CSV table of C-alpha atoms in Angstrom, one decimal:
chain,number,residue,atom,x,y,z
B,1,UNK,CA,31.5,31.1,78.9
B,2,UNK,CA,34.2,28.9,82.0
B,3,UNK,CA,37.3,30.5,83.0
B,4,UNK,CA,39.2,27.2,82.4
B,5,UNK,CA,42.5,29.1,82.6
B,6,UNK,CA,42.4,29.7,86.3
B,7,UNK,CA,42.6,25.8,87.2
B,8,UNK,CA,44.7,26.0,90.5
B,9,UNK,CA,45.7,22.1,89.6
B,10,UNK,CA,46.9,22.8,85.5
B,11,UNK,CA,50.5,22.2,85.2
B,12,UNK,CA,52.6,23.5,81.7
B,13,UNK,CA,55.1,21.2,80.1
B,14,UNK,CA,56.9,24.9,80.2
B,15,UNK,CA,59.2,25.0,83.0
B,16,UNK,CA,57.9,27.3,85.4
B,17,UNK,CA,59.9,28.1,88.4
B,18,UNK,CA,59.1,28.2,92.0
B,19,UNK,CA,57.1,31.2,92.9
B,20,UNK,CA,57.7,33.0,89.6
B,21,UNK,CA,54.9,35.6,89.1
B,22,UNK,CA,53.8,33.7,85.6
B,23,UNK,CA,52.4,30.2,86.0
B,24,UNK,CA,50.0,28.3,83.0
B,25,UNK,CA,47.3,30.2,85.7
B,26,UNK,CA,48.5,33.8,85.2
B,27,UNK,CA,48.3,33.8,80.8
B,28,UNK,CA,49.2,38.2,80.7
B,29,UNK,CA,49.7,40.2,77.2
B,30,UNK,CA,52.3,42.4,76.0
B,31,UNK,CA,54.0,42.8,72.9
B,32,UNK,CA,57.8,42.3,72.1
B,33,UNK,CA,60.2,42.5,70.0
B,34,UNK,CA,62.7,40.1,68.8
B,35,UNK,CA,66.2,39.8,68.4
B,36,UNK,CA,65.8,39.2,64.6
B,37,UNK,CA,64.0,42.7,65.3
B,38,UNK,CA,60.0,41.0,64.7
B,39,UNK,CA,57.6,43.0,66.9
B,40,UNK,CA,55.0,40.4,67.9
B,41,UNK,CA,52.0,40.6,70.7
B,42,UNK,CA,52.5,38.0,73.6
B,43,UNK,CA,51.9,36.0,76.3
B,44,UNK,CA,54.3,34.5,79.0
B,45,UNK,CA,54.9,31.5,80.6
B,46,UNK,CA,57.6,31.3,83.5
B,47,UNK,CA,60.6,32.7,81.4
B,48,UNK,CA,59.2,31.9,77.9
B,49,UNK,CA,57.9,34.4,76.0
B,50,UNK,CA,55.6,33.0,73.4
B,51,UNK,CA,54.7,34.4,70.1
B,52,UNK,CA,51.0,34.8,69.4
B,53,UNK,CA,51.8,36.6,66.2
B,54,UNK,CA,53.7,32.8,64.9
B,55,UNK,CA,51.1,30.9,66.9
B,56,UNK,CA,48.0,32.3,64.7
B,57,UNK,CA,49.6,32.2,61.7
B,58,UNK,CA,50.0,28.7,61.8
B,59,UNK,CA,46.4,27.3,63.2
B,60,UNK,CA,46.3,27.1,66.9
B,61,UNK,CA,44.2,29.7,67.5
B,62,UNK,CA,41.5,28.2,64.3
B,63,UNK,CA,38.4,28.4,65.4
B,64,UNK,CA,38.2,31.7,67.3
B,65,UNK,CA,36.6,34.7,65.8
B,66,UNK,CA,39.6,37.2,64.9
B,67,UNK,CA,40.8,39.0,62.0
B,68,UNK,CA,44.2,38.1,60.1
B,69,UNK,CA,46.4,39.9,61.8
B,70,UNK,CA,45.4,40.5,65.5
B,71,UNK,CA,48.4,39.3,67.0
B,72,UNK,CA,51.2,40.7,64.4
B,73,UNK,CA,50.5,44.3,65.4
B,74,UNK,CA,52.7,46.7,67.9
B,75,UNK,CA,49.9,47.3,70.4
B,76,UNK,CA,46.7,45.2,71.9
B,77,UNK,CA,44.3,47.8,71.1
B,78,UNK,CA,42.4,45.8,68.5
B,79,UNK,CA,42.6,42.8,70.7
B,80,UNK,CA,41.5,44.8,73.6
B,81,UNK,CA,39.0,46.4,71.6
B,82,UNK,CA,37.3,42.7,70.8
B,83,UNK,CA,36.1,42.7,74.3
B,84,UNK,CA,35.9,40.1,76.9
B,85,UNK,CA,34.4,37.2,75.4
B,86,UNK,CA,37.2,37.0,73.0
B,87,UNK,CA,39.7,37.6,76.0
B,88,UNK,CA,38.4,34.6,77.4
B,89,UNK,CA,38.5,32.7,74.1
B,90,UNK,CA,41.9,32.7,73.6
B,91,UNK,CA,43.4,33.0,77.4
B,92,UNK,CA,41.4,29.5,77.4
B,93,UNK,CA,43.0,28.4,74.3
B,94,UNK,CA,46.3,29.6,75.5
B,95,UNK,CA,45.3,27.1,79.0
B,96,UNK,CA,44.4,24.0,76.7
B,97,UNK,CA,47.7,24.5,74.2
B,98,UNK,CA,50.4,24.9,77.2
B,99,UNK,CA,48.9,22.1,79.2
B,100,UNK,CA,51.1,19.6,80.4
B,101,UNK,CA,49.0,16.8,78.6
B,102,UNK,CA,48.3,18.3,75.8
B,103,UNK,CA,51.1,17.3,72.9
B,104,UNK,CA,49.8,19.3,69.9
B,105,UNK,CA,52.9,21.9,70.2
B,106,UNK,CA,54.6,20.0,73.0
B,107,UNK,CA,55.5,17.3,69.7
B,108,UNK,CA,56.3,19.9,67.1
B,109,UNK,CA,59.8,20.8,67.6
B,110,UNK,CA,59.7,23.2,64.3
B,111,UNK,CA,57.0,24.9,66.0
B,112,UNK,CA,58.1,25.5,69.1
B,113,UNK,CA,61.2,26.8,67.7
B,114,UNK,CA,59.3,29.6,65.8
B,115,UNK,CA,56.8,30.4,68.8
B,116,UNK,CA,58.8,30.6,72.2
B,117,UNK,CA,61.7,32.6,73.2
B,118,UNK,CA,63.6,32.9,76.5
B,119,UNK,CA,62.2,36.2,78.2
B,120,UNK,CA,65.9,37.0,78.0
B,121,UNK,CA,66.3,37.4,74.5
B,122,UNK,CA,62.8,39.5,74.2
B,123,UNK,CA,62.7,43.5,74.7
B,124,UNK,CA,59.3,44.1,76.2
B,125,UNK,CA,57.4,47.3,74.2
B,126,UNK,CA,54.6,49.4,75.4
B,127,UNK,CA,51.4,46.9,75.4
B,128,UNK,CA,48.7,49.5,74.3
B,129,UNK,CA,48.6,52.4,72.6
B,130,UNK,CA,47.4,55.0,75.1
B,131,UNK,CA,44.9,57.3,74.0
B,132,UNK,CA,43.9,58.7,77.4
B,133,UNK,CA,45.2,58.6,80.9
B,134,UNK,CA,43.5,59.5,84.3
B,135,UNK,CA,45.6,59.1,87.2
B,136,UNK,CA,42.9,58.8,90.6
B,137,UNK,CA,43.6,59.7,94.3
B,138,UNK,CA,41.5,57.1,96.0
B,139,UNK,CA,43.9,56.0,98.8
B,140,UNK,CA,42.4,57.2,102.0
B,141,UNK,CA,45.7,56.7,103.7
B,142,UNK,CA,47.6,58.3,101.2
B,143,UNK,CA,45.5,61.6,100.8
B,144,UNK,CA,45.1,61.6,104.8
B,145,UNK,CA,48.9,61.9,104.9
B,146,UNK,CA,49.4,64.7,102.4
B,147,UNK,CA,46.2,66.7,104.2
B,148,UNK,CA,48.1,66.1,107.4
B,149,UNK,CA,51.2,67.5,105.9
B,150,UNK,CA,50.2,70.1,103.9
B,151,UNK,CA,46.5,71.5,105.2
B,152,UNK,CA,45.0,71.0,108.6
B,153,UNK,CA,46.0,68.2,110.2
B,154,UNK,CA,42.4,68.2,112.0
B,155,UNK,CA,40.7,68.0,108.3
B,156,UNK,CA,43.4,66.6,106.3
B,157,UNK,CA,40.1,65.1,104.0
B,158,UNK,CA,39.2,68.0,102.0
B,159,UNK,CA,35.1,67.8,101.6
B,160,UNK,CA,34.7,66.3,98.4
B,161,UNK,CA,36.9,63.3,99.2
B,162,UNK,CA,34.6,60.7,100.6
B,163,UNK,CA,32.2,61.5,98.3
B,164,UNK,CA,33.9,61.4,94.8
B,165,UNK,CA,36.8,58.8,93.4
B,166,UNK,CA,38.9,62.1,92.9
B,167,UNK,CA,41.3,62.3,89.6
B,168,UNK,CA,42.7,64.3,87.1
B,169,UNK,CA,43.7,64.0,83.2
B,170,UNK,CA,47.3,63.0,82.8
B,171,UNK,CA,49.6,63.2,80.2
B,172,UNK,CA,50.4,59.9,77.5
B,173,UNK,CA,52.6,60.5,75.5
B,174,UNK,CA,55.1,60.0,78.6
B,175,UNK,CA,54.2,56.7,79.7
B,176,UNK,CA,57.0,54.6,79.2
B,177,UNK,CA,57.6,50.7,80.3
B,178,UNK,CA,59.8,49.4,82.1
B,179,UNK,CA,63.8,49.6,81.8
B,180,UNK,CA,63.6,53.2,80.0
B,181,UNK,CA,65.5,55.5,82.1
B,182,UNK,CA,63.9,58.9,83.2
B,183,UNK,CA,65.3,62.3,83.6
B,184,UNK,CA,65.1,64.6,86.6
B,185,UNK,CA,63.2,67.4,85.4
B,186,UNK,CA,63.5,71.0,85.3
B,187,UNK,CA,60.8,73.6,86.1
B,188,UNK,CA,60.0,76.2,88.6
B,189,UNK,CA,60.2,75.7,92.1
B,190,UNK,CA,59.9,78.3,95.1
B,191,UNK,CA,62.3,77.3,98.5
B,192,UNK,CA,61.7,78.1,101.6
B,193,UNK,CA,62.2,82.3,102.3
B,194,UNK,CA,62.3,83.1,98.4
B,195,UNK,CA,59.7,85.2,97.0
B,196,UNK,CA,60.1,84.7,93.4
B,197,UNK,CA,60.0,81.4,92.0
B,198,UNK,CA,63.9,79.7,90.6
B,199,UNK,CA,64.2,77.8,87.3
B,200,UNK,CA,66.2,74.6,87.6
B,201,UNK,CA,66.2,70.5,87.9
B,202,UNK,CA,63.9,69.6,90.5
B,203,UNK,CA,65.6,68.4,93.7
B,204,UNK,CA,62.9,66.3,95.1
B,205,UNK,CA,62.2,63.6,92.4
B,206,UNK,CA,59.9,61.0,93.8
B,207,UNK,CA,57.9,57.7,93.3
B,208,UNK,CA,54.2,56.8,93.8
B,209,UNK,CA,53.0,53.7,93.9
B,210,UNK,CA,50.3,52.2,91.8
B,211,UNK,CA,48.4,50.7,89.8
B,212,UNK,CA,46.6,51.3,86.7
B,213,UNK,CA,43.8,49.7,84.5
B,214,UNK,CA,43.3,49.4,80.8
B,215,UNK,CA,39.8,49.5,79.5
B,216,UNK,CA,38.4,48.6,75.8
B,217,UNK,CA,36.0,50.8,74.0
B,218,UNK,CA,33.3,50.6,76.8
B,219,UNK,CA,30.3,53.5,76.1
B,220,UNK,CA,29.5,56.4,73.2
B,221,UNK,CA,29.7,59.7,73.8
B,222,UNK,CA,26.8,60.4,76.5
B,223,UNK,CA,26.7,56.7,78.1
B,224,UNK,CA,27.6,57.1,81.4
B,225,UNK,CA,29.0,52.9,82.6
B,226,UNK,CA,26.7,51.4,85.4
B,227,UNK,CA,29.2,50.7,88.1
B,228,UNK,CA,27.6,47.2,88.2
B,229,UNK,CA,28.8,46.7,84.2
B,230,UNK,CA,32.4,48.8,84.5
B,231,UNK,CA,34.4,45.2,85.9
B,232,UNK,CA,33.3,43.8,82.3
B,233,UNK,CA,35.0,47.3,80.6
B,234,UNK,CA,38.0,46.6,82.1
B,235,UNK,CA,41.1,44.5,80.2
B,236,UNK,CA,43.2,44.1,82.9
B,237,UNK,CA,45.6,45.6,85.2
B,238,UNK,CA,49.7,46.8,85.3
B,239,UNK,CA,51.9,47.9,88.1
B,240,UNK,CA,52.4,52.0,87.7
B,241,UNK,CA,54.9,54.6,88.8
B,242,UNK,CA,53.8,57.9,88.2
B,243,UNK,CA,56.9,59.8,89.4
B,244,UNK,CA,56.4,63.1,90.6
B,245,UNK,CA,59.1,65.6,91.3
B,246,UNK,CA,57.5,67.7,94.8
B,247,UNK,CA,59.0,70.7,94.6
B,248,UNK,CA,57.8,72.0,91.3
B,249,UNK,CA,54.6,70.5,92.4
B,250,UNK,CA,53.7,72.3,95.5
B,251,UNK,CA,54.5,75.6,93.5
B,252,UNK,CA,52.5,74.9,90.4
B,253,UNK,CA,48.7,73.0,91.7
B,254,UNK,CA,47.0,75.6,93.7
B,255,UNK,CA,44.7,76.6,91.5
B,256,UNK,CA,44.6,73.5,88.8
B,257,UNK,CA,46.3,70.4,90.0
B,258,UNK,CA,49.5,68.9,89.0
B,259,UNK,CA,50.8,70.0,85.5
B,260,UNK,CA,54.5,69.6,85.0
B,261,UNK,CA,55.6,67.8,88.3
B,262,UNK,CA,53.9,64.8,86.9
B,263,UNK,CA,54.2,65.2,83.0
B,264,UNK,CA,57.9,64.1,82.7
B,265,UNK,CA,57.8,60.6,83.1
B,266,UNK,CA,55.4,57.9,84.3
B,267,UNK,CA,56.4,54.0,84.1
B,268,UNK,CA,54.4,51.0,84.0
B,269,UNK,CA,54.8,47.1,83.6
B,270,UNK,CA,54.7,45.3,80.3
B,271,UNK,CA,52.8,42.4,81.2
B,272,UNK,CA,48.6,43.5,81.0
B,273,UNK,CA,47.4,41.0,84.1
B,274,UNK,CA,44.1,40.3,82.9
B,275,UNK,CA,40.9,40.7,85.3
B,276,UNK,CA,40.2,36.9,84.8
B,277,UNK,CA,43.6,36.0,85.9
B,278,UNK,CA,43.1,38.1,89.1
B,279,UNK,CA,39.4,36.8,89.3
B,280,UNK,CA,41.0,34.5,92.6
B,281,UNK,CA,42.0,37.2,94.6
B,282,UNK,CA,38.9,38.9,94.9
B,283,UNK,CA,38.6,40.3,98.9
B,284,UNK,CA,36.1,43.0,100.5
B,285,UNK,CA,37.3,46.9,100.2
B,286,UNK,CA,37.1,49.2,102.8
B,287,UNK,CA,33.8,49.8,105.0
B,288,UNK,CA,33.1,53.3,102.9
B,289,UNK,CA,31.1,56.1,105.2
B,290,UNK,CA,29.4,58.0,104.4
B,291,UNK,CA,27.6,55.9,102.0
B,292,UNK,CA,28.2,56.6,98.5
B,293,UNK,CA,25.5,57.8,96.3
B,294,UNK,CA,23.4,56.1,94.1
B,295,UNK,CA,25.3,55.4,91.6
B,296,UNK,CA,28.8,54.7,93.1
B,297,UNK,CA,27.1,51.8,95.5
B,298,UNK,CA,28.2,48.4,95.3
B,299,UNK,CA,27.5,45.1,96.0
B,300,UNK,CA,30.3,42.1,96.5
B,301,UNK,CA,34.2,42.0,96.3
B,302,UNK,CA,35.3,44.8,94.4
B,303,UNK,CA,38.9,45.1,95.6
B,304,UNK,CA,41.6,42.5,94.9
B,305,UNK,CA,44.4,41.4,97.7
B,306,UNK,CA,47.8,42.2,95.7
B,307,UNK,CA,50.9,42.9,97.5
B,308,UNK,CA,53.0,46.0,96.1
B,309,UNK,CA,56.6,46.3,97.5
B,310,UNK,CA,58.9,49.5,96.3
B,311,UNK,CA,62.7,49.0,96.2
B,312,UNK,CA,65.9,51.4,95.4
B,313,UNK,CA,68.4,50.1,94.3
B,314,UNK,CA,71.9,53.0,93.9
B,315,UNK,CA,74.0,53.1,91.6
B,316,UNK,CA,76.5,49.8,91.7
B,317,UNK,CA,75.3,48.4,95.3
B,318,UNK,CA,72.4,46.7,95.6
B,319,UNK,CA,68.6,47.7,96.6
B,320,UNK,CA,67.0,48.7,100.0
B,321,UNK,CA,63.1,47.3,100.1
B,322,UNK,CA,61.4,50.9,101.0
B,323,UNK,CA,57.8,49.9,101.0
B,324,UNK,CA,55.4,46.9,101.6
B,325,UNK,CA,51.7,47.8,100.5
B,326,UNK,CA,48.3,45.8,99.0
B,327,UNK,CA,46.0,47.2,96.7
B,328,UNK,CA,43.4,45.9,98.6
B,329,UNK,CA,43.5,49.2,100.8
B,330,UNK,CA,42.2,51.1,98.1
B,331,UNK,CA,39.3,52.9,99.3
B,332,UNK,CA,37.8,53.6,95.3
B,333,UNK,CA,37.5,50.4,93.5
B,334,UNK,CA,38.4,50.5,89.4
B,335,UNK,CA,34.4,50.0,88.8
B,336,UNK,CA,33.8,53.1,91.1
B,337,UNK,CA,36.6,55.2,89.2
B,338,UNK,CA,35.3,54.0,85.6
B,339,UNK,CA,31.9,54.3,86.8
B,340,UNK,CA,32.2,58.0,88.3
B,341,UNK,CA,34.8,59.0,85.4
B,342,UNK,CA,31.6,57.7,82.8
B,343,UNK,CA,28.9,59.3,85.0
B,344,UNK,CA,29.4,62.4,82.6
B,345,UNK,CA,29.1,60.9,79.3
B,346,UNK,CA,32.6,61.3,79.0
B,347,UNK,CA,33.8,58.6,76.3
B,348,UNK,CA,36.2,55.9,77.3
B,349,UNK,CA,38.1,54.0,74.4
B,350,UNK,CA,40.1,51.0,73.9
B,351,UNK,CA,43.7,51.2,75.5
B,352,UNK,CA,42.7,54.1,77.8
B,353,UNK,CA,44.6,53.8,81.2
B,354,UNK,CA,43.3,54.9,84.4
B,355,UNK,CA,46.0,55.2,87.6
B,356,UNK,CA,45.0,54.0,90.6
B,357,UNK,CA,46.9,57.1,93.0
B,358,UNK,CA,49.3,56.2,94.9
B,359,UNK,CA,48.5,52.8,97.2
B,360,UNK,CA,49.2,53.7,101.1
B,361,UNK,CA,48.8,51.2,103.9
B,362,UNK,CA,47.7,51.9,107.5
B,363,UNK,CA,51.7,51.6,108.3
B,364,UNK,CA,54.9,53.7,107.8
B,365,UNK,CA,56.5,50.8,106.3
B,366,UNK,CA,53.0,50.7,103.8
B,367,UNK,CA,53.3,54.1,102.7
B,368,UNK,CA,53.4,54.9,99.0
B,369,UNK,CA,55.8,57.3,98.2
B,370,UNK,CA,58.8,59.3,99.8
B,371,UNK,CA,56.9,62.0,100.9
B,372,UNK,CA,55.1,60.1,103.2
B,373,UNK,CA,57.8,57.3,103.9
B,374,UNK,CA,60.0,60.2,105.1
B,375,UNK,CA,57.5,62.6,106.2
B,376,UNK,CA,58.7,65.5,103.6
B,377,UNK,CA,62.3,64.3,104.2
B,378,UNK,CA,62.2,64.8,108.1
B,379,UNK,CA,63.2,61.2,108.4
B,380,UNK,CA,65.6,59.8,105.9
B,381,UNK,CA,65.4,56.1,104.6
B,382,UNK,CA,68.8,54.4,105.6
B,383,UNK,CA,70.1,52.3,102.3
B,384,UNK,CA,72.1,49.1,102.6
B,385,UNK,CA,75.2,50.9,101.6
B,386,UNK,CA,75.0,53.1,104.2
B,387,UNK,CA,73.9,56.2,102.0
B,388,UNK,CA,70.6,57.7,102.9
B,389,UNK,CA,67.5,58.9,100.7
B,390,UNK,CA,65.1,61.8,101.4
B,391,UNK,CA,63.7,61.4,97.9
B,392,UNK,CA,65.6,60.0,94.7
B,393,UNK,CA,68.9,60.5,94.0
B,394,UNK,CA,70.6,60.7,90.2
B,395,UNK,CA,71.2,56.8,89.2
B,396,UNK,CA,69.1,55.1,91.4
B,397,UNK,CA,67.2,53.0,90.2
B,398,UNK,CA,62.9,52.3,91.6
B,399,UNK,CA,61.6,49.2,91.2
B,400,UNK,CA,58.2,48.2,91.6
B,401,UNK,CA,56.9,44.2,92.1
B,402,UNK,CA,53.6,43.2,92.8
B,403,UNK,CA,52.2,39.4,93.1
B,404,UNK,CA,48.9,38.1,94.2
B,405,UNK,CA,49.1,34.7,96.3
B,406,UNK,CA,46.7,32.0,97.5
B,407,UNK,CA,47.2,28.3,99.4
B,408,UNK,CA,46.8,26.6,95.6
B,409,UNK,CA,48.8,29.4,93.5
B,410,UNK,CA,50.7,33.3,92.4
B,411,UNK,CA,50.0,35.5,90.0
B,412,UNK,CA,52.2,38.4,89.4
B,413,UNK,CA,53.2,41.7,87.7
B,414,UNK,CA,56.8,41.2,87.5
B,415,UNK,CA,58.4,44.5,87.7
B,416,UNK,CA,58.5,47.5,86.8
B,417,UNK,CA,62.1,49.0,86.9
B,418,UNK,CA,63.4,52.5,85.9
B,419,UNK,CA,66.4,54.8,86.5
B,420,UNK,CA,66.3,58.5,87.5
B,421,UNK,CA,69.0,60.0,85.4
B,422,UNK,CA,70.8,63.4,85.7
B,423,UNK,CA,68.6,66.0,84.6
B,424,UNK,CA,69.3,67.2,80.7
B,425,UNK,CA,71.7,70.4,80.8
B,426,UNK,CA,69.4,73.2,79.5
B,427,UNK,CA,71.4,76.4,77.6
B,428,UNK,CA,69.4,79.9,77.4
């Protein structure tokens, strides 16, 4: 089935601002609530949100096999379960419907009033019910930087790192959409020079620049997903800030890895960008040496050229961009991550989320965390308001943005923006 929605020559009758992340070639999917407190599944073109539940009720998806309430739900899970054929049919229909040459909806003001909202007049919600969440550790530059800081600089990568996409099972209950504030977490730390741990608010809260992919119902328990088929089971991608408390993490991560340092909050951008929309931005990934084991060997361009940036905005002042990176630097691809995740028969369900791991590039200004950017706090970053940051301060807002662009079209993710509030006052 052709992917006609990606036609770079297509224009929409909905106005699209210059350099918008959401031209008609994007057509992302998300969930929002209107001023009338109606929750619906929708898409976005320019600065307009489109109520797909209303579109379905008014018959605009006629001819596509969908359950009667497919787009009148509060998550995308059922739509994602329908698989790649349905995703493409729906996305193609939306592209045709909002094409500048199609008068069907354009010339129906009554329907337009019901279907189209200004983005400023809606509230974005978490797009999927996330049953399980896995975070990988797939940036060679990030893993090397961390290894240099905390282990042997001459042997920064652990022996297994070049052979498997390392990951751990995370907590899905505290994944929130952009706009939800986050409190500084409490936990145990072991300050330098101390022999017994202390309890209190983390002093070293950090962001982690990541993306994440959302899966469909991919397999039955016991059935691995072959690496060459893995992308067929990926619905799309979001921006992902995997907040971290570095001082808590340092004390707890041996022997089983991060726990309280990671499960207090993770943030995602609310619009899921489909793999179909990202197709024009494929690039070759880094050379992998040694050659992976056969079940991880892949052919073709499996990386994506996604420009990423992180900004920190102190309270009441302008933001400072602290990092510019790119998803194409990732050593292990999404296909390899999903193939490895299921090689032992692990079941993957609709709405499961897989974090990329911190995305760091080869230069100091492309590192994906404050831990690396300030080298553990040794080299503070100057903000535009004159203040300095070693890590994230209370009332700072962290903003992650991402977009793809070639000579014909720009497709973006929007942003994930969340403010770090002071720790809750605990009483014992």
